[in-house]
Coordinates of C-alpha atoms in Angstrom, one line a residue:
M1 CA 24.2 27.3 22.2
V2 CA 22.9 29.9 19.9
C3 CA 24.7 33.0 20.1
S4 CA 22.6 36.3 20.6
R5 CA 22.5 37.7 17.0
W6 CA 21.3 34.4 15.9
Y7 CA 18.7 34.2 18.8
N8 CA 17.5 37.8 17.7
V9 CA 17.3 36.8 13.8
I10 CA 15.3 33.9 14.7
R11 CA 13.3 35.5 17.4
D12 CA 12.5 38.7 14.7
S13 CA 11.7 36.5 11.4
P14 CA 7.7 36.1 11.8
P15 CA 7.6 33.3 8.9
L16 CA 10.2 30.9 11.2
W17 CA 7.7 31.2 13.8
S18 CA 3.9 30.7 11.6
R19 CA 4.2 26.9 11.9
I20 CA 2.2 26.0 14.9
Y21 CA 2.0 22.4 16.4
A22 CA -0.2 21.1 18.8
S23 CA 2.5 18.8 20.3
D24 CA 4.1 21.7 21.9
S25 CA 3.3 23.5 25.2
L26 CA 0.6 26.3 25.4
E27 CA 3.7 28.3 26.3
V28 CA 5.6 27.9 22.7
V29 CA 2.3 28.2 21.2
G30 CA 1.6 31.4 22.4
M31 CA 5.1 32.8 21.7
A32 CA 4.7 31.6 18.1
L33 CA 1.4 33.5 17.9
Q34 CA 3.1 36.5 18.8
R35 CA 5.9 36.2 16.9
S36 CA 4.5 35.1 13.8
S37 CA 3.1 38.7 14.0
S38 CA 0.6 39.2 10.7
H39 CA 1.9 36.2 8.8
Y40 CA -0.4 33.8 7.9
L41 CA -0.5 30.4 10.0
D42 CA -0.3 26.6 9.0
I43 CA -1.3 24.5 11.4
V44 CA -1.0 20.9 12.4
L45 CA -2.6 19.0 15.1
E46 CA -1.9 15.0 15.8
S47 CA -3.7 13.2 18.4
F48 CA -3.6 9.7 19.0
E49 CA -4.8 9.4 22.6
L50 CA -8.6 8.2 23.7
G51 CA -8.1 9.4 27.1
S52 CA -9.9 12.7 28.2
Q53 CA -6.8 14.5 28.5
A54 CA -6.6 14.6 24.5
R55 CA -10.1 15.8 24.1
D56 CA -9.2 18.9 26.8
D57 CA -5.5 19.2 24.9
I58 CA -7.7 19.5 21.6
R59 CA -10.2 22.0 22.9
T60 CA -7.4 24.1 24.6
F61 CA -5.0 24.2 21.3
F62 CA -8.2 25.3 19.0
A63 CA -9.4 27.8 21.5
T64 CA -5.8 29.6 21.9
L65 CA -5.8 30.0 17.9
R66 CA -9.5 30.9 17.3
P67 CA -8.5 34.9 17.9
H68 CA -6.2 34.1 15.1
N69 CA -8.7 32.5 12.4
D70 CA -8.3 35.3 9.7
R71 CA -4.6 33.9 9.7
W72 CA -5.0 30.4 9.1
R73 CA -3.6 29.5 5.8
N74 CA -3.2 25.2 6.2
V75 CA -4.8 23.2 8.7
E76 CA -3.9 19.7 9.3
A77 CA -6.2 17.7 11.9
S78 CA -6.2 14.4 12.8
A79 CA -7.8 12.5 16.0
R80 CA -9.6 9.9 17.2
F81 CA -12.9 9.6 16.8
P82 CA -14.5 9.9 20.2
W83 CA -12.9 13.7 19.8
M84 CA -13.5 14.3 16.0
H85 CA -16.4 16.5 17.4
V86 CA -14.3 18.6 19.3
V87 CA -12.2 18.8 16.2
T88 CA -15.1 20.2 14.3
D89 CA -16.4 22.6 16.8
A90 CA -13.2 24.2 16.3
F91 CA -14.5 24.7 12.3
K92 CA -17.7 26.7 13.3
G93 CA -16.2 30.4 12.4
S94 CA -14.9 31.8 9.3
A95 CA -11.4 31.0 8.1
P96 CA -11.3 33.7 5.2
N97 CA -7.7 33.1 4.4
L98 CA -7.7 29.2 4.6
E99 CA -6.0 27.5 1.3
R100 CA -5.8 24.0 2.5
L101 CA -7.7 22.0 4.8
S102 CA -7.3 18.2 5.9
V103 CA -9.2 16.5 8.7
T104 CA -8.6 12.6 9.3
D105 CA -11.1 10.4 11.7
Q106 CA -8.2 7.7 12.6
D107 CA -10.9 5.2 13.3
T108 CA -14.0 5.5 11.0
V109 CA -14.1 3.8 7.7
S110 CA -17.4 4.5 6.7
S111 CA -18.4 8.3 7.6
S112 CA -21.9 9.2 6.7
V113 CA -22.7 11.5 9.7
E114 CA -22.6 15.2 8.0
V115 CA -20.8 18.2 9.3
D116 CA -20.8 21.7 8.6
L117 CA -17.2 23.1 8.3
F118 CA -16.7 27.3 8.7
G119 CA -20.2 28.2 8.1
G120 CA -18.8 27.6 4.5
A121 CA -17.3 30.7 4.4
V122 CA -13.9 29.6 3.2
P123 CA -13.4 31.3 0.0
Q124 CA -9.9 30.6 -0.7
L125 CA -9.9 27.1 -0.2
K126 CA -8.6 25.2 -2.8
H127 CA -7.1 21.9 -1.2
L128 CA -9.7 19.9 0.8
T129 CA -8.6 16.1 2.0
L130 CA -11.5 14.4 4.2
N131 CA -10.3 11.1 5.7
G132 CA -13.4 9.3 7.5
V133 CA -15.1 12.9 7.8
S134 CA -18.5 14.0 5.7
V135 CA -19.4 17.7 5.6
R136 CA -22.6 19.0 4.3
W137 CA -22.0 18.5 0.8
S138 CA -23.8 21.3 -0.6
S139 CA -21.7 23.5 1.0
E140 CA -19.3 26.2 0.1
V141 CA -16.5 24.4 1.5
V142 CA -16.5 21.6 -1.5
R143 CA -16.8 24.3 -4.0
G144 CA -14.4 25.9 -6.6
L145 CA -11.8 23.3 -5.2
K146 CA -8.5 22.3 -7.4
V147 CA -7.5 19.3 -5.6
I148 CA -10.3 17.1 -3.5
D149 CA -9.2 13.9 -1.8
L150 CA -11.9 11.9 -0.1
S151 CA -11.5 8.7 1.5
W152 CA -13.9 6.2 3.9
I153 CA -16.7 7.8 3.6
C154 CA -20.6 6.6 2.8
F155 CA -22.3 9.1 0.4
P156 CA -25.6 9.5 0.2
S157 CA -25.8 8.6 -3.6
A158 CA -23.6 8.3 -6.5
N159 CA -24.7 11.6 -7.7
T160 CA -23.5 13.3 -4.5
I161 CA -19.9 12.8 -5.8
L162 CA -21.1 14.0 -9.6
D163 CA -22.7 17.5 -8.0
I164 CA -19.4 17.6 -5.7
L165 CA -17.1 17.6 -8.9
S166 CA -19.7 19.5 -10.7
H167 CA -19.3 22.4 -8.3
S168 CA -15.2 22.5 -8.9
L169 CA -14.5 23.0 -12.9
Q170 CA -10.7 23.8 -11.6
L171 CA -10.4 20.5 -10.5
Q172 CA -6.6 19.3 -11.1
R173 CA -6.9 16.5 -9.2
A174 CA -9.8 14.4 -7.5
V175 CA -9.4 11.0 -5.5
I176 CA -12.5 9.2 -4.0
R177 CA -11.2 6.1 -2.2
R178 CA -12.1 3.3 0.1
C179 CA -15.8 5.3 -0.3
T180 CA -19.2 3.7 -0.8
T181 CA -22.2 5.2 -1.7
G182 CA -26.3 4.8 -1.2
T183 CA -28.1 4.0 -3.9
V184 CA -26.6 4.8 -8.1
A185 CA -29.3 6.6 -9.9
M186 CA -29.3 4.6 -13.3
D187 CA -30.6 7.4 -15.1
S188 CA -29.6 10.5 -17.5
S189 CA -27.5 12.2 -15.2
P190 CA -25.7 15.0 -16.8
S191 CA -22.3 14.8 -17.4
V192 CA -19.4 16.7 -15.9
Q193 CA -17.1 18.2 -17.6
L194 CA -13.4 19.0 -15.8
P195 CA -11.1 20.3 -18.5
N196 CA -8.1 20.7 -16.2
L197 CA -8.0 17.2 -14.2
S198 CA -4.6 15.5 -14.3
F199 CA -5.6 12.9 -12.0
L200 CA -8.6 10.9 -11.2
Q201 CA -9.3 7.7 -9.0
L202 CA -12.3 6.2 -8.3
D203 CA -13.0 3.5 -5.7
L204 CA -16.8 3.0 -4.8
G205 CA -16.8 -0.5 -3.8
R206 CA -17.9 -1.9 -6.7
L207 CA -17.1 -1.5 -9.9
E208 CA -20.5 -1.3 -11.5
K209 CA -20.8 2.1 -9.9
V210 CA -17.6 3.3 -10.9
D211 CA -18.0 2.3 -14.7
W212 CA -21.3 4.2 -13.9
A213 CA -19.5 7.5 -13.1
L214 CA -17.0 7.0 -15.6
D215 CA -19.6 7.5 -18.0
R216 CA -20.7 10.9 -16.7
I217 CA -17.2 12.4 -16.2
E218 CA -15.3 14.1 -19.3
V219 CA -12.2 14.8 -19.2
P220 CA -11.2 16.2 -22.8
K221 CA -7.2 16.2 -22.3
P222 CA -5.0 12.7 -21.1
C223 CA -5.7 11.7 -17.8
S224 CA -4.2 9.5 -15.1
F225 CA -6.7 7.0 -13.8
A226 CA -6.7 4.8 -10.7
T227 CA -9.4 2.1 -9.4
S228 CA -10.2 -0.8 -7.4
F229 CA -11.8 -4.4 -8.3
R230 CA -13.0 -7.0 -6.2
A231 CA -12.6 -10.7 -6.8
G232 CA -16.0 -12.0 -8.5
E233 CA -16.3 -8.7 -10.7
D234 CA -16.3 -8.3 -14.2
I235 CA -12.6 -6.8 -15.1
E236 CA -12.2 -7.9 -18.5
D237 CA -15.4 -6.1 -19.5
F238 CA -14.5 -2.7 -17.7
L239 CA -11.5 -2.8 -19.0
S240 CA -12.1 -3.1 -22.6
H241 CA -15.3 -0.7 -22.3
K242 CA -13.8 2.0 -19.9
V243 CA -10.3 2.0 -18.9
L244 CA -9.0 1.2 -22.6
K245 CA -11.3 3.8 -23.9
W246 CA -10.0 6.1 -21.5
I247 CA -6.3 5.8 -22.0
S248 CA -6.7 5.8 -25.4
K249 CA -6.9 9.5 -25.3
W250 CA -2.8 9.1 -24.2
K251 CA -1.4 7.2 -27.5
P252 CA 1.0 9.8 -28.6
P253 CA 1.7 10.5 -32.1
A254 CA 4.1 8.5 -34.6
Q255 CA 6.7 11.1 -34.6
L256 CA 6.8 11.5 -30.8
P257 CA 8.2 8.3 -29.0
L258 CA 7.9 7.5 -25.4
D259 CA 10.3 9.0 -23.0
G260 CA 9.9 6.4 -20.7
F261 CA 7.8 3.5 -19.4
L262 CA 7.0 1.9 -16.1
L263 CA 5.4 -1.3 -14.9
D264 CA 5.1 -1.5 -11.4
I265 CA 3.7 -4.8 -9.9
D266 CA 3.4 -5.2 -5.9
H267 CA 1.1 -8.1 -4.9
A268 CA -2.3 -6.8 -5.5
E269 CA -1.3 -3.4 -7.0
M270 CA -0.3 -2.7 -10.7
I271 CA 0.7 0.7 -12.4
V272 CA 1.6 1.5 -15.5
E273 CA 3.0 4.8 -16.1
M274 CA 4.2 6.6 -19.4
S275 CA 6.1 9.6 -19.7
M276 CA 5.8 11.9 -23.1
P277 CA 7.7 14.3 -24.6
D278 CA 4.6 16.6 -25.5
H279 CA 3.1 16.2 -21.6
P280 CA 4.5 18.0 -18.8
E281 CA 4.1 15.0 -16.1
P282 CA 3.8 11.0 -16.4
L283 CA 0.4 9.3 -17.1
S284 CA -0.2 6.7 -15.5
F285 CA -3.3 3.8 -14.3
A286 CA -3.4 1.9 -11.4
I287 CA -5.5 -0.6 -10.4
E288 CA -5.8 -2.9 -6.8
A289 CA -7.3 -6.4 -6.4
S290 CA -8.9 -7.4 -3.4
G291 CA -11.1 -10.1 -1.6
P292 CA -9.9 -13.7 -1.7
G293 CA -9.4 -15.5 -5.5
W294 CA -8.5 -12.7 -7.6
A295 CA -5.2 -14.2 -8.9
D296 CA -6.8 -15.0 -12.6
Q297 CA -8.1 -11.7 -12.5
F298 CA -5.1 -10.0 -12.0
Q299 CA -3.5 -11.8 -14.6
L300 CA -5.8 -11.0 -17.1
T301 CA -5.6 -7.1 -16.3
L302 CA -1.6 -7.7 -16.9
R303 CA -2.1 -9.2 -20.0
R304 CA -4.6 -6.5 -21.5
L305 CA -2.5 -3.7 -20.3
I306 CA 0.4 -4.7 -22.2
S307 CA -1.5 -5.9 -25.0
E308 CA -2.8 -2.0 -25.3
F309 CA 0.8 -0.6 -24.6
V310 CA 2.9 -2.9 -26.6
S311 CA 2.9 -1.2 -29.8
W312 CA 3.4 2.3 -27.8
T313 CA 6.6 1.3 -26.3
K314 CA 8.6 -0.1 -29.3
T315 CA 10.4 2.8 -29.7
C316 CA 11.2 3.8 -26.0
T317 CA 14.6 3.9 -24.8
T318 CA 13.8 3.6 -20.9
F319 CA 11.8 0.7 -19.3
R320 CA 11.7 0.7 -15.5
L321 CA 10.4 -2.2 -14.1
K322 CA 9.7 -2.0 -10.3
L323 CA 8.9 -5.0 -8.1
G324 CA 7.3 -5.4 -4.5
Y325 CA 5.8 -8.2 -3.1
A326 CA 4.4 -11.3 -5.2
P327 CA 1.1 -11.7 -6.3
P328 CA -0.5 -15.3 -5.3
Q329 CA -0.3 -18.1 -7.8
S330 CA -3.3 -18.7 -10.1
K331 CA -4.9 -21.8 -11.1
D332 CA -3.6 -22.2 -14.7
C333 CA 0.3 -21.0 -14.4
S334 CA 2.9 -19.7 -11.7
T335 CA 3.0 -16.4 -11.1
A336 CA 6.8 -15.9 -12.3
Q337 CA 6.0 -17.7 -15.6
F338 CA 2.8 -15.3 -16.6
I339 CA 4.9 -12.6 -15.6
I340 CA 8.0 -13.3 -17.5
Q341 CA 5.7 -14.1 -20.6
E342 CA 4.6 -10.8 -20.5
L343 CA 7.4 -8.8 -20.4
T344 CA 9.1 -10.8 -23.3
R345 CA 6.4 -8.5 -25.1
L346 CA 7.7 -5.2 -24.2
P347 CA 10.9 -3.7 -24.4
P348 CA 14.2 -4.8 -22.4
V349 CA 14.1 -3.9 -19.3
T350 CA 16.7 -1.2 -18.4
S351 CA 16.2 -0.1 -15.0
L352 CA 15.0 -2.4 -11.8
E353 CA 13.4 -1.0 -8.6
I354 CA 12.7 -3.5 -6.0
S355 CA 10.6 -2.0 -3.4
T356 CA 10.2 -5.2 -1.1
I357 CA 13.5 -7.5 -0.8
G358 CA 13.6 -11.2 0.6
E359 CA 11.7 -14.6 0.3
D360 CA 8.7 -12.7 -0.2
S361 CA 9.6 -10.2 -2.9
L362 CA 8.5 -10.8 -7.0
L363 CA 12.1 -10.5 -7.5
D364 CA 13.0 -13.6 -5.0
T365 CA 10.3 -15.5 -7.2
L366 CA 11.6 -14.6 -10.3
I367 CA 15.1 -15.3 -9.7
R368 CA 14.2 -19.0 -8.2
E369 CA 12.4 -20.0 -11.2
G370 CA 15.0 -19.5 -13.2
N371 CA 13.9 -16.0 -14.8
A372 CA 17.0 -13.9 -14.5
S373 CA 17.6 -13.8 -18.1
V374 CA 14.9 -10.8 -18.0
F375 CA 17.2 -8.5 -16.4
Q376 CA 20.3 -9.1 -18.5
S377 CA 19.7 -5.0 -19.9
V378 CA 19.5 -3.5 -16.8
R379 CA 21.8 -0.5 -16.5
T380 CA 20.5 0.9 -13.1
L381 CA 19.3 -1.1 -9.9
S382 CA 18.0 -0.1 -6.7
F383 CA 16.9 -1.2 -3.8
S384 CA 14.6 -0.2 -1.0
M385 CA 15.3 -1.6 2.6
M386 CA 12.1 0.2 4.2
G387 CA 10.4 -2.2 6.7
A388 CA 13.5 -4.5 6.6
I389 CA 14.0 -6.2 10.1
D390 CA 17.5 -7.9 10.0
S391 CA 19.7 -5.3 8.0
T392 CA 22.6 -7.5 7.9
R393 CA 20.9 -10.3 6.1
T394 CA 19.4 -7.8 3.8
L395 CA 22.5 -6.4 2.3
E396 CA 23.6 -10.1 2.2
W397 CA 20.4 -10.9 0.0
I398 CA 21.0 -7.6 -2.1
S399 CA 24.5 -8.8 -2.5
S400 CA 23.5 -12.0 -3.8
T401 CA 20.7 -11.1 -5.8
V402 CA 23.1 -8.3 -7.8
R403 CA 25.9 -11.3 -8.3
T404 CA 22.7 -13.1 -9.9
I405 CA 21.6 -10.3 -12.5
N406 CA 25.2 -9.4 -13.5
D407 CA 26.2 -13.1 -14.2
S408 CA 22.7 -13.0 -16.5
A409 CA 24.1 -10.0 -18.3
A410 CA 27.4 -11.2 -18.7
M411 CA 26.6 -14.6 -20.1
S412 CA 24.0 -12.9 -22.8
S413 CA 24.6 -14.1 -26.2
N414 CA 23.9 -10.9 -27.7
E415 CA 27.2 -9.0 -27.2
L416 CA 25.9 -5.7 -29.1
N417 CA 23.3 -5.6 -26.5
H418 CA 25.2 -6.7 -23.5
R419 CA 25.7 -3.7 -21.0
Q420 CA 26.9 -4.2 -17.2
L421 CA 25.3 -2.7 -14.6
Q422 CA 26.0 1.1 -14.3
R423 CA 24.7 2.2 -11.1
I424 CA 23.3 0.3 -7.9
E425 CA 21.4 2.4 -5.1
V426 CA 20.5 0.7 -1.9
W427 CA 17.9 3.3 0.0
V428 CA 18.4 3.2 3.5
P429 CA 15.6 4.4 6.1
F430 CA 16.8 7.4 8.2
D431 CA 16.1 5.4 11.3
V432 CA 18.3 2.3 10.6
D433 CA 22.1 2.7 11.9
L434 CA 24.3 0.8 10.2
S435 CA 27.4 3.1 10.6
E436 CA 28.9 1.3 13.6
T437 CA 28.7 -2.0 12.3
G438 CA 30.7 -2.1 9.4
V439 CA 28.1 -3.6 7.1
V440 CA 27.1 -0.8 4.8
K441 CA 30.9 -0.6 3.7
A442 CA 31.4 -4.7 3.6
T443 CA 28.3 -4.5 1.5
V444 CA 29.8 -1.6 -0.8
K445 CA 33.1 -3.6 -1.5
D446 CA 31.1 -6.7 -2.1
L447 CA 28.9 -4.7 -4.7
E448 CA 31.9 -3.0 -6.3
A449 CA 33.7 -6.3 -6.7
I450 CA 30.7 -7.2 -8.7
V451 CA 29.9 -4.3 -10.9
G452 CA 33.1 -2.0 -10.5
Y453 CA 34.3 0.8 -8.2
G454 CA 32.1 4.0 -8.6
K455 CA 28.8 2.2 -9.2
V456 CA 27.4 1.6 -5.9
F457 CA 25.2 4.1 -3.8
I458 CA 23.9 4.1 -0.3
V459 CA 21.1 6.4 -0.2
D460 CA 19.2 8.2 3.0
D461 CA 15.4 7.2 2.3
I462 CA 14.2 10.1 4.3

C-alpha cells in the first residue's frame, strides 16, 4: 500500500510519468500522457510477436502518441519485419524535439529498402541507431549527428558511408557494423575530416572495403577503432598499413607512462585497451574473426599487436587480462602455448577477469596445460557467472581455479615480486538465486580459507 501523501507526490510529478511503454495498457499510456504535462517523452516499443494483434497494438500505440509528437525526446522502437512498415509509418510527421532515435528490425540482416523518417524534420536529433533499417541517406535525419550506429544494412555504395559521415562533422562515435556495400568506387573520393571522433567501428563485409574507407577518413586526434576480418583475407597487410598507422597516434610521450593496459581475448574477438594520464577515456582496438580456418590469422594479429605495444607497456603498473572462450587451435602450435609465449613479452598480469567459466574457457585451457605461473603476480581476480547453467558446479570450479592461481603465486621463486591475491570478485546475475542453497556462503568460506578473510566479494551482475 502507498500512503495518500506519496500517492499525491507521484501523481503530481510530471517527470515520473514521462517514460511511455508500449507494453503498458492504453489506460496507463493515456494516464502517463496526461500526467507528464508538457514534459518531453521517452518512448519504448518492444514487440516480439508476429500475429496481427501485434500489428494492431503497434498502430494503436503510436496513434495515441501522435498528437504529442512535439514532446517526443527519445524513441526506441523494435519490432518484427512484417510490422516494421507500421513502425516507420508512425514516423511520418515532424518531431521537432527528438534527440535520440533507435529503430530495430529484429529479422532483417541486409536492409536496402530506404524509408523516409519524419520528412527529415528532426532538427534536434543527435543520436541515431538503425538496425536492419535503411533510410533515405540524403535526408536531414542523418545530418548533424554526434552518435551514429548502423548495422545490418546494405548501402548502395561505399561512397554512401562517406557521404553520411561528411554531413556530421561533430561526430563523436560512429559504428557501422555487419553492413555491406554495393560498388566500391576506387577513385579519388574526397576525404572526410572528423575532428571530434573518439570511436570508429567499420565492418563492411570485406577488409578491402574497410581499407578503402580508412584511406578517406581523417581523424587528427587519438581514436579507438574496431573492425573484423574473414578467413583468407590479408590481415597482415591490413595490420601493417592501416591499423598500426592508426594506433601510432596513441603513443604517449616518454614522460607519461601508461595508467593501465588491457588485453581481452574471447574466442574470435580480441581487444587491446590503453589508459593514459593525458587522455580522458581509454583508447581501444578491437578485431573479430569469422569463417572457418582463421586461427593462424588470429595468432598473427595477436603477435603483431603485442609487438607494437610491448615497448609502450614497460612502465605500466596495471595490466588487466580478460579471458573468455578459448580460440581454436592453429596448425602450428596450441592456443595456450602461443598465448603464454606472447604474454611473457608484456608486464606481469596484475588483474585477471574471467568472462567464461568452465572447460570451454581459455583460462581452463591455460591451467590444464600447466601455464598457471603466468598469473603469479595477479592481485585482483574476478569471475562472471553470466550464462552459468549449474551454479553449484560453477562455484566449485571457481574455488579450484583460485586455489591453483594462489598456489602458483606462493611457489614464485622471486619473493620480492610475490603478491598474494588481494581481492576476489564473483559476479552473479540478478536472475540466479543462490540464497536458499547456502552455496554462496560455502564458496565464500572456501575462498577465504585460500586467500584470507575480507578479500572475497559476491557482486550482483545487473
